[in-house]
Structures are given as structure tokens and as C-alpha cells.
């Protein structure tokens, strides 16, 4: 039975569907997730430079010269895809109703902050310990996306 808001009817975490069950979603209820987000900047070169030089991502796919220009970058389990805004409808249909804060967790937030500053990138907010116990700093990428870079632990 489908629920339009939740997808297939929820099963208790301990219950496993029978092998071969047609409506099975996943065999492992504790399966991990990773994050990939896509952004739609006007200048892919500036975005690729920022994510590779400042945040030390690696380029995994570079199609900046294609008509449907796209570049994909990865660091750890985080993947960023960037499609040139001129791709018809890309930016407008995916615009959030409110601002978005992308949070990237790192093991050494002070070292990460020092790397960003050494790369010459301006900080929106320098290192601060937050009321919830974590320390972070904040920057904005060349397309205006707001990034909070935070330590994993207090």
C-alpha cells in the first residue's frame, strides 16, 4: 500500500521482507547514506576552482565544454555536481522556497579553516563554538551558496 507522503507502507525496523518480495525497499534497514548535492551556477570555472582549490575536492567528471555543461567533484563521501545555469530550467525549477545552508563536517575544523584562509577565501563567520556544542565557520561559494563547515564532535 502506498502513502503519497511516505512511499511504501512503513515496516518495523526489525522486520525483514521475505526473499524475493516484490515490494522490498532494502534488505538492510541500517543501510548508510551519502550526500550528493547539485548546484546551478553561472560560472562553472569559478565553482570548480573554489571546490578544488579552497575546499580540496577532486574533479570526478568534467564536461564544462559540453552544451549541457557539468562538473562533478568529490571529497570523502560528499559529492557536488554543478550544472551551468544556462541549462534550460535548471535553476528556476530547483530553487528552494527559502535559503539553504549546506553543512560539511570535518575532523579538524581549525585545520580546515586555516586551509580556506591560506587559499585566500574570505570567511563569512570565523570559528565559533555554537550553543549546541560544535565549533564551525561559515563561507559562501562563488555562486552564493552558504556553507557551514563544522567539527564532527564537540
PDB file of N, CA, C and O in Angstrom, residues 12-57:
ATOM      1  N   UNK A  12       8.223  -2.273  10.609  1.00  0.00           N
ATOM      2  CA  UNK A  12       9.118  -2.136  11.753  1.00  0.00           C
ATOM      3  C   UNK A  12      10.554  -2.425  11.312  1.00  0.00           C
ATOM      4  O   UNK A  12      10.789  -3.247  10.432  1.00  0.00           O
ATOM      5  N   UNK A  13      11.510  -1.745  11.939  1.00  0.00           N
ATOM      6  CA  UNK A  13      12.912  -1.886  11.561  1.00  0.00           C
ATOM      7  C   UNK A  13      13.392  -3.324  11.663  1.00  0.00           C
ATOM      8  O   UNK A  13      14.201  -3.771  10.875  1.00  0.00           O
ATOM      9  N   UNK A  14      12.879  -4.087  12.628  1.00  0.00           N
ATOM     10  CA  UNK A  14      13.351  -5.454  12.824  1.00  0.00           C
ATOM     11  C   UNK A  14      12.750  -6.436  11.825  1.00  0.00           C
ATOM     12  O   UNK A  14      13.244  -7.538  11.680  1.00  0.00           O
ATOM     13  N   UNK A  15      11.683  -6.056  11.157  1.00  0.00           N
ATOM     14  CA  UNK A  15      11.033  -6.969  10.220  1.00  0.00           C
ATOM     15  C   UNK A  15      11.742  -6.929   8.880  1.00  0.00           C
ATOM     16  O   UNK A  15      11.988  -5.869   8.324  1.00  0.00           O
ATOM     17  N   UNK A  16      12.085  -8.092   8.338  1.00  0.00           N
ATOM     18  CA  UNK A  16      12.697  -8.177   7.020  1.00  0.00           C
ATOM     19  C   UNK A  16      11.709  -8.846   6.082  1.00  0.00           C
ATOM     20  O   UNK A  16      11.087  -9.836   6.430  1.00  0.00           O
ATOM     21  N   UNK A  17      11.564  -8.307   4.881  1.00  0.00           N
ATOM     22  CA  UNK A  17      10.666  -8.943   3.927  1.00  0.00           C
ATOM     23  C   UNK A  17      11.226 -10.290   3.489  1.00  0.00           C
ATOM     24  O   UNK A  17      12.423 -10.543   3.570  1.00  0.00           O
ATOM     25  N   UNK A  18      10.346 -11.133   3.053  1.00  0.00           N
ATOM     26  CA  UNK A  18      10.764 -12.445   2.566  1.00  0.00           C
ATOM     27  C   UNK A  18      11.635 -12.267   1.337  1.00  0.00           C
ATOM     28  O   UNK A  18      11.440 -11.344   0.551  1.00  0.00           O
ATOM     29  N   UNK A  19      12.639 -13.139   1.144  1.00  0.00           N
ATOM     30  CA  UNK A  19      13.479 -13.047  -0.053  1.00  0.00           C
ATOM     31  C   UNK A  19      12.611 -13.036  -1.307  1.00  0.00           C
ATOM     32  O   UNK A  19      11.654 -13.791  -1.433  1.00  0.00           O
ATOM     33  N   UNK A  20      12.945 -12.126  -2.212  1.00  0.00           N
ATOM     34  CA  UNK A  20      12.209 -12.037  -3.470  1.00  0.00           C
ATOM     35  C   UNK A  20      10.918 -11.251  -3.379  1.00  0.00           C
ATOM     36  O   UNK A  20      10.180 -11.164  -4.344  1.00  0.00           O
ATOM     37  N   UNK A  21      10.629 -10.675  -2.225  1.00  0.00           N
ATOM     38  CA  UNK A  21       9.388  -9.923  -2.078  1.00  0.00           C
ATOM     39  C   UNK A  21       9.383  -8.755  -3.055  1.00  0.00           C
ATOM     40  O   UNK A  21      10.346  -8.011  -3.157  1.00  0.00           O
ATOM     41  N   UNK A  22       8.299  -8.581  -3.776  1.00  0.00           N
ATOM     42  CA  UNK A  22       8.213  -7.577  -4.841  1.00  0.00           C
ATOM     43  C   UNK A  22       8.270  -6.154  -4.315  1.00  0.00           C
ATOM     44  O   UNK A  22       8.756  -5.266  -4.985  1.00  0.00           O
ATOM     45  N   UNK A  23       7.771  -5.930  -3.109  1.00  0.00           N
ATOM     46  CA  UNK A  23       7.732  -4.552  -2.612  1.00  0.00           C
ATOM     47  C   UNK A  23       8.894  -4.227  -1.675  1.00  0.00           C
ATOM     48  O   UNK A  23       8.868  -3.224  -0.995  1.00  0.00           O
ATOM     49  N   UNK A  24       9.930  -5.040  -1.693  1.00  0.00           N
ATOM     50  CA  UNK A  24      11.077  -4.821  -0.815  1.00  0.00           C
ATOM     51  C   UNK A  24      11.804  -3.540  -1.222  1.00  0.00           C
ATOM     52  O   UNK A  24      12.083  -3.311  -2.383  1.00  0.00           O
ATOM     53  N   UNK A  25      12.133  -2.704  -0.248  1.00  0.00           N
ATOM     54  CA  UNK A  25      12.878  -1.481  -0.493  1.00  0.00           C
ATOM     55  C   UNK A  25      14.363  -1.754  -0.323  1.00  0.00           C
ATOM     56  O   UNK A  25      15.169  -1.387  -1.148  1.00  0.00           O
ATOM     57  N   UNK A  26      14.724  -2.412   0.758  1.00  0.00           N
ATOM     58  CA  UNK A  26      16.128  -2.635   1.066  1.00  0.00           C
ATOM     59  C   UNK A  26      16.240  -3.812   2.028  1.00  0.00           C
ATOM     60  O   UNK A  26      15.435  -3.954   2.933  1.00  0.00           O
ATOM     61  N   UNK A  27      17.238  -4.638   1.837  1.00  0.00           N
ATOM     62  CA  UNK A  27      17.453  -5.767   2.733  1.00  0.00           C
ATOM     63  C   UNK A  27      18.030  -5.342   4.077  1.00  0.00           C
ATOM     64  O   UNK A  27      17.907  -6.046   5.053  1.00  0.00           O
ATOM     65  N   UNK A  28      18.708  -4.206   4.120  1.00  0.00           N
ATOM     66  CA  UNK A  28      19.382  -3.778   5.331  1.00  0.00           C
ATOM     67  C   UNK A  28      18.745  -2.490   5.838  1.00  0.00           C
ATOM     68  O   UNK A  28      18.973  -1.421   5.275  1.00  0.00           O
ATOM     69  N   UNK A  29      17.970  -2.558   6.940  1.00  0.00           N
ATOM     70  CA  UNK A  29      17.299  -1.351   7.436  1.00  0.00           C
ATOM     71  C   UNK A  29      18.289  -0.309   7.964  1.00  0.00           C
ATOM     72  O   UNK A  29      17.926   0.829   8.168  1.00  0.00           O
ATOM     73  N   UNK A  30      19.558  -0.683   8.168  1.00  0.00           N
ATOM     74  CA  UNK A  30      20.549   0.262   8.672  1.00  0.00           C
ATOM     75  C   UNK A  30      21.518   0.701   7.578  1.00  0.00           C
ATOM     76  O   UNK A  30      22.609   1.166   7.865  1.00  0.00           O
ATOM     77  N   UNK A  31      21.134   0.550   6.316  1.00  0.00           N
ATOM     78  CA  UNK A  31      21.995   0.920   5.205  1.00  0.00           C
ATOM     79  C   UNK A  31      22.391   2.388   5.307  1.00  0.00           C
ATOM     80  O   UNK A  31      21.572   3.248   5.584  1.00  0.00           O
ATOM     81  N   UNK A  32      23.663   2.666   5.078  1.00  0.00           N
ATOM     82  CA  UNK A  32      24.182   4.022   5.151  1.00  0.00           C
ATOM     83  C   UNK A  32      23.768   4.851   3.947  1.00  0.00           C
ATOM     84  O   UNK A  32      23.452   4.315   2.897  1.00  0.00           O
ATOM     85  N   UNK A  33      23.795   6.154   4.116  1.00  0.00           N
ATOM     86  CA  UNK A  33      23.548   7.100   3.033  1.00  0.00           C
ATOM     87  C   UNK A  33      24.799   7.947   2.846  1.00  0.00           C
ATOM     88  O   UNK A  33      25.633   8.042   3.733  1.00  0.00           O
ATOM     89  N   UNK A  34      24.896   8.552   1.714  1.00  0.00           N
ATOM     90  CA  UNK A  34      25.919   9.557   1.489  1.00  0.00           C
ATOM     91  C   UNK A  34      25.202  10.779   0.931  1.00  0.00           C
ATOM     92  O   UNK A  34      23.998  10.742   0.693  1.00  0.00           O
ATOM     93  N   UNK A  35      25.930  11.857   0.718  1.00  0.00           N
ATOM     94  CA  UNK A  35      25.301  13.083   0.251  1.00  0.00           C
ATOM     95  C   UNK A  35      25.896  13.507  -1.076  1.00  0.00           C
ATOM     96  O   UNK A  35      27.112  13.548  -1.242  1.00  0.00           O
ATOM     97  N   UNK A  36      25.025  13.812  -2.011  1.00  0.00           N
ATOM     98  CA  UNK A  36      25.421  14.447  -3.266  1.00  0.00           C
ATOM     99  C   UNK A  36      24.439  15.582  -3.479  1.00  0.00           C
ATOM    100  O   UNK A  36      23.234  15.376  -3.454  1.00  0.00           O
ATOM    101  N   UNK A  37      24.962  16.783  -3.665  1.00  0.00           N
ATOM    102  CA  UNK A  37      24.068  17.896  -3.969  1.00  0.00           C
ATOM    103  C   UNK A  37      24.489  18.520  -5.283  1.00  0.00           C
ATOM    104  O   UNK A  37      25.640  18.423  -5.692  1.00  0.00           O
ATOM    105  N   UNK A  38      23.517  19.121  -5.946  1.00  0.00           N
ATOM    106  CA  UNK A  38      23.777  19.757  -7.228  1.00  0.00           C
ATOM    107  C   UNK A  38      23.411  21.229  -7.139  1.00  0.00           C
ATOM    108  O   UNK A  38      22.404  21.593  -6.531  1.00  0.00           O
ATOM    109  N   UNK A  39      24.270  22.040  -7.726  1.00  0.00           N
ATOM    110  CA  UNK A  39      24.072  23.479  -7.734  1.00  0.00           C
ATOM    111  C   UNK A  39      24.061  23.959  -9.183  1.00  0.00           C
ATOM    112  O   UNK A  39      24.499  23.236 -10.081  1.00  0.00           O
ATOM    113  N   UNK A  40      23.570  25.171  -9.392  1.00  0.00           N
ATOM    114  CA  UNK A  40      23.364  25.672 -10.750  1.00  0.00           C
ATOM    115  C   UNK A  40      23.950  27.075 -10.900  1.00  0.00           C
ATOM    116  O   UNK A  40      23.225  28.055 -11.013  1.00  0.00           O
ATOM    117  N   UNK A  41      25.281  27.162 -10.909  1.00  0.00           N
ATOM    118  CA  UNK A  41      25.935  28.463 -11.023  1.00  0.00           C
ATOM    119  C   UNK A  41      26.038  28.930 -12.474  1.00  0.00           C
ATOM    120  O   UNK A  41      25.946  28.134 -13.412  1.00  0.00           O
ATOM    121  N   UNK A  42      26.278  30.214 -12.643  1.00  0.00           N
ATOM    122  CA  UNK A  42      26.512  30.764 -13.975  1.00  0.00           C
ATOM    123  C   UNK A  42      27.956  30.498 -14.418  1.00  0.00           C
ATOM    124  O   UNK A  42      28.215  30.340 -15.602  1.00  0.00           O
ATOM    125  N   UNK A  43      28.891  30.419 -13.473  1.00  0.00           N
ATOM    126  CA  UNK A  43      30.312  30.281 -13.793  1.00  0.00           C
ATOM    127  C   UNK A  43      30.870  28.971 -13.235  1.00  0.00           C
ATOM    128  O   UNK A  43      31.260  28.893 -12.071  1.00  0.00           O
ATOM    129  N   UNK A  44      30.920  27.950 -14.075  1.00  0.00           N
ATOM    130  CA  UNK A  44      31.425  26.640 -13.633  1.00  0.00           C
ATOM    131  C   UNK A  44      32.912  26.674 -13.310  1.00  0.00           C
ATOM    132  O   UNK A  44      33.372  25.946 -12.429  1.00  0.00           O
ATOM    133  N   UNK A  45      33.680  27.491 -14.023  1.00  0.00           N
ATOM    134  CA  UNK A  45      35.112  27.561 -13.748  1.00  0.00           C
ATOM    135  C   UNK A  45      35.377  28.085 -12.339  1.00  0.00           C
ATOM    136  O   UNK A  45      36.218  27.540 -11.613  1.00  0.00           O
ATOM    137  N   UNK A  46      34.651  29.115 -11.928  1.00  0.00           N
ATOM    138  CA  UNK A  46      34.815  29.659 -10.576  1.00  0.00           C
ATOM    139  C   UNK A  46      34.410  28.638  -9.519  1.00  0.00           C
ATOM    140  O   UNK A  46      35.067  28.493  -8.487  1.00  0.00           O
ATOM    141  N   UNK A  47      33.342  27.906  -9.784  1.00  0.00           N
ATOM    142  CA  UNK A  47      32.888  26.869  -8.843  1.00  0.00           C
ATOM    143  C   UNK A  47      33.914  25.739  -8.749  1.00  0.00           C
ATOM    144  O   UNK A  47      34.256  25.285  -7.655  1.00  0.00           O
ATOM    145  N   UNK A  48      34.414  25.269  -9.891  1.00  0.00           N
ATOM    146  CA  UNK A  48      35.413  24.190  -9.889  1.00  0.00           C
ATOM    147  C   UNK A  48      36.673  24.642  -9.154  1.00  0.00           C
ATOM    148  O   UNK A  48      37.244  23.883  -8.365  1.00  0.00           O
ATOM    149  N   UNK A  49      37.094  25.878  -9.377  1.00  0.00           N
ATOM    150  CA  UNK A  49      38.267  26.405  -8.677  1.00  0.00           C
ATOM    151  C   UNK A  49      38.032  26.442  -7.173  1.00  0.00           C
ATOM    152  O   UNK A  49      38.872  26.006  -6.384  1.00  0.00           O
ATOM    153  N   UNK A  50      36.890  26.951  -6.751  1.00  0.00           N
ATOM    154  CA  UNK A  50      36.587  27.051  -5.321  1.00  0.00           C
ATOM    155  C   UNK A  50      36.579  25.673  -4.649  1.00  0.00           C
ATOM    156  O   UNK A  50      37.240  25.465  -3.638  1.00  0.00           O
ATOM    157  N   UNK A  51      35.815  24.739  -5.212  1.00  0.00           N
ATOM    158  CA  UNK A  51      35.695  23.437  -4.553  1.00  0.00           C
ATOM    159  C   UNK A  51      36.990  22.622  -4.607  1.00  0.00           C
ATOM    160  O   UNK A  51      37.270  21.852  -3.696  1.00  0.00           O
ATOM    161  N   UNK A  52      37.801  22.801  -5.644  1.00  0.00           N
ATOM    162  CA  UNK A  52      39.054  22.030  -5.719  1.00  0.00           C
ATOM    163  C   UNK A  52      40.208  22.731  -5.005  1.00  0.00           C
ATOM    164  O   UNK A  52      40.943  22.104  -4.253  1.00  0.00           O
ATOM    165  N   UNK A  53      40.361  24.026  -5.192  1.00  0.00           N
ATOM    166  CA  UNK A  53      41.499  24.740  -4.600  1.00  0.00           C
ATOM    167  C   UNK A  53      41.254  25.104  -3.139  1.00  0.00           C
ATOM    168  O   UNK A  53      42.106  24.899  -2.287  1.00  0.00           O
ATOM    169  N   UNK A  54      40.065  25.618  -2.839  1.00  0.00           N
ATOM    170  CA  UNK A  54      39.788  26.102  -1.487  1.00  0.00           C
ATOM    171  C   UNK A  54      39.356  24.966  -0.564  1.00  0.00           C
ATOM    172  O   UNK A  54      39.855  24.833   0.553  1.00  0.00           O
ATOM    173  N   UNK A  55      38.431  24.119  -1.025  1.00  0.00           N
ATOM    174  CA  UNK A  55      37.917  23.036  -0.171  1.00  0.00           C
ATOM    175  C   UNK A  55      38.549  21.674  -0.471  1.00  0.00           C
ATOM    176  O   UNK A  55      38.201  20.686   0.167  1.00  0.00           O
ATOM    177  N   UNK A  56      39.440  21.604  -1.436  1.00  0.00           N
ATOM    178  CA  UNK A  56      40.228  20.403  -1.741  1.00  0.00           C
ATOM    179  C   UNK A  56      39.403  19.202  -2.188  1.00  0.00           C
ATOM    180  O   UNK A  56      39.709  18.063  -1.863  1.00  0.00           O
ATOM    181  N   UNK A  57      38.345  19.438  -2.948  1.00  0.00           N
ATOM    182  CA  UNK A  57      37.607  18.371  -3.605  1.00  0.00           C
ATOM    183  C   UNK A  57      38.408  17.937  -4.832  1.00  0.00           C
ATOM    184  O   UNK A  57      39.252  18.693  -5.325  1.00  0.00           O
TER     185      UNK A  57
END
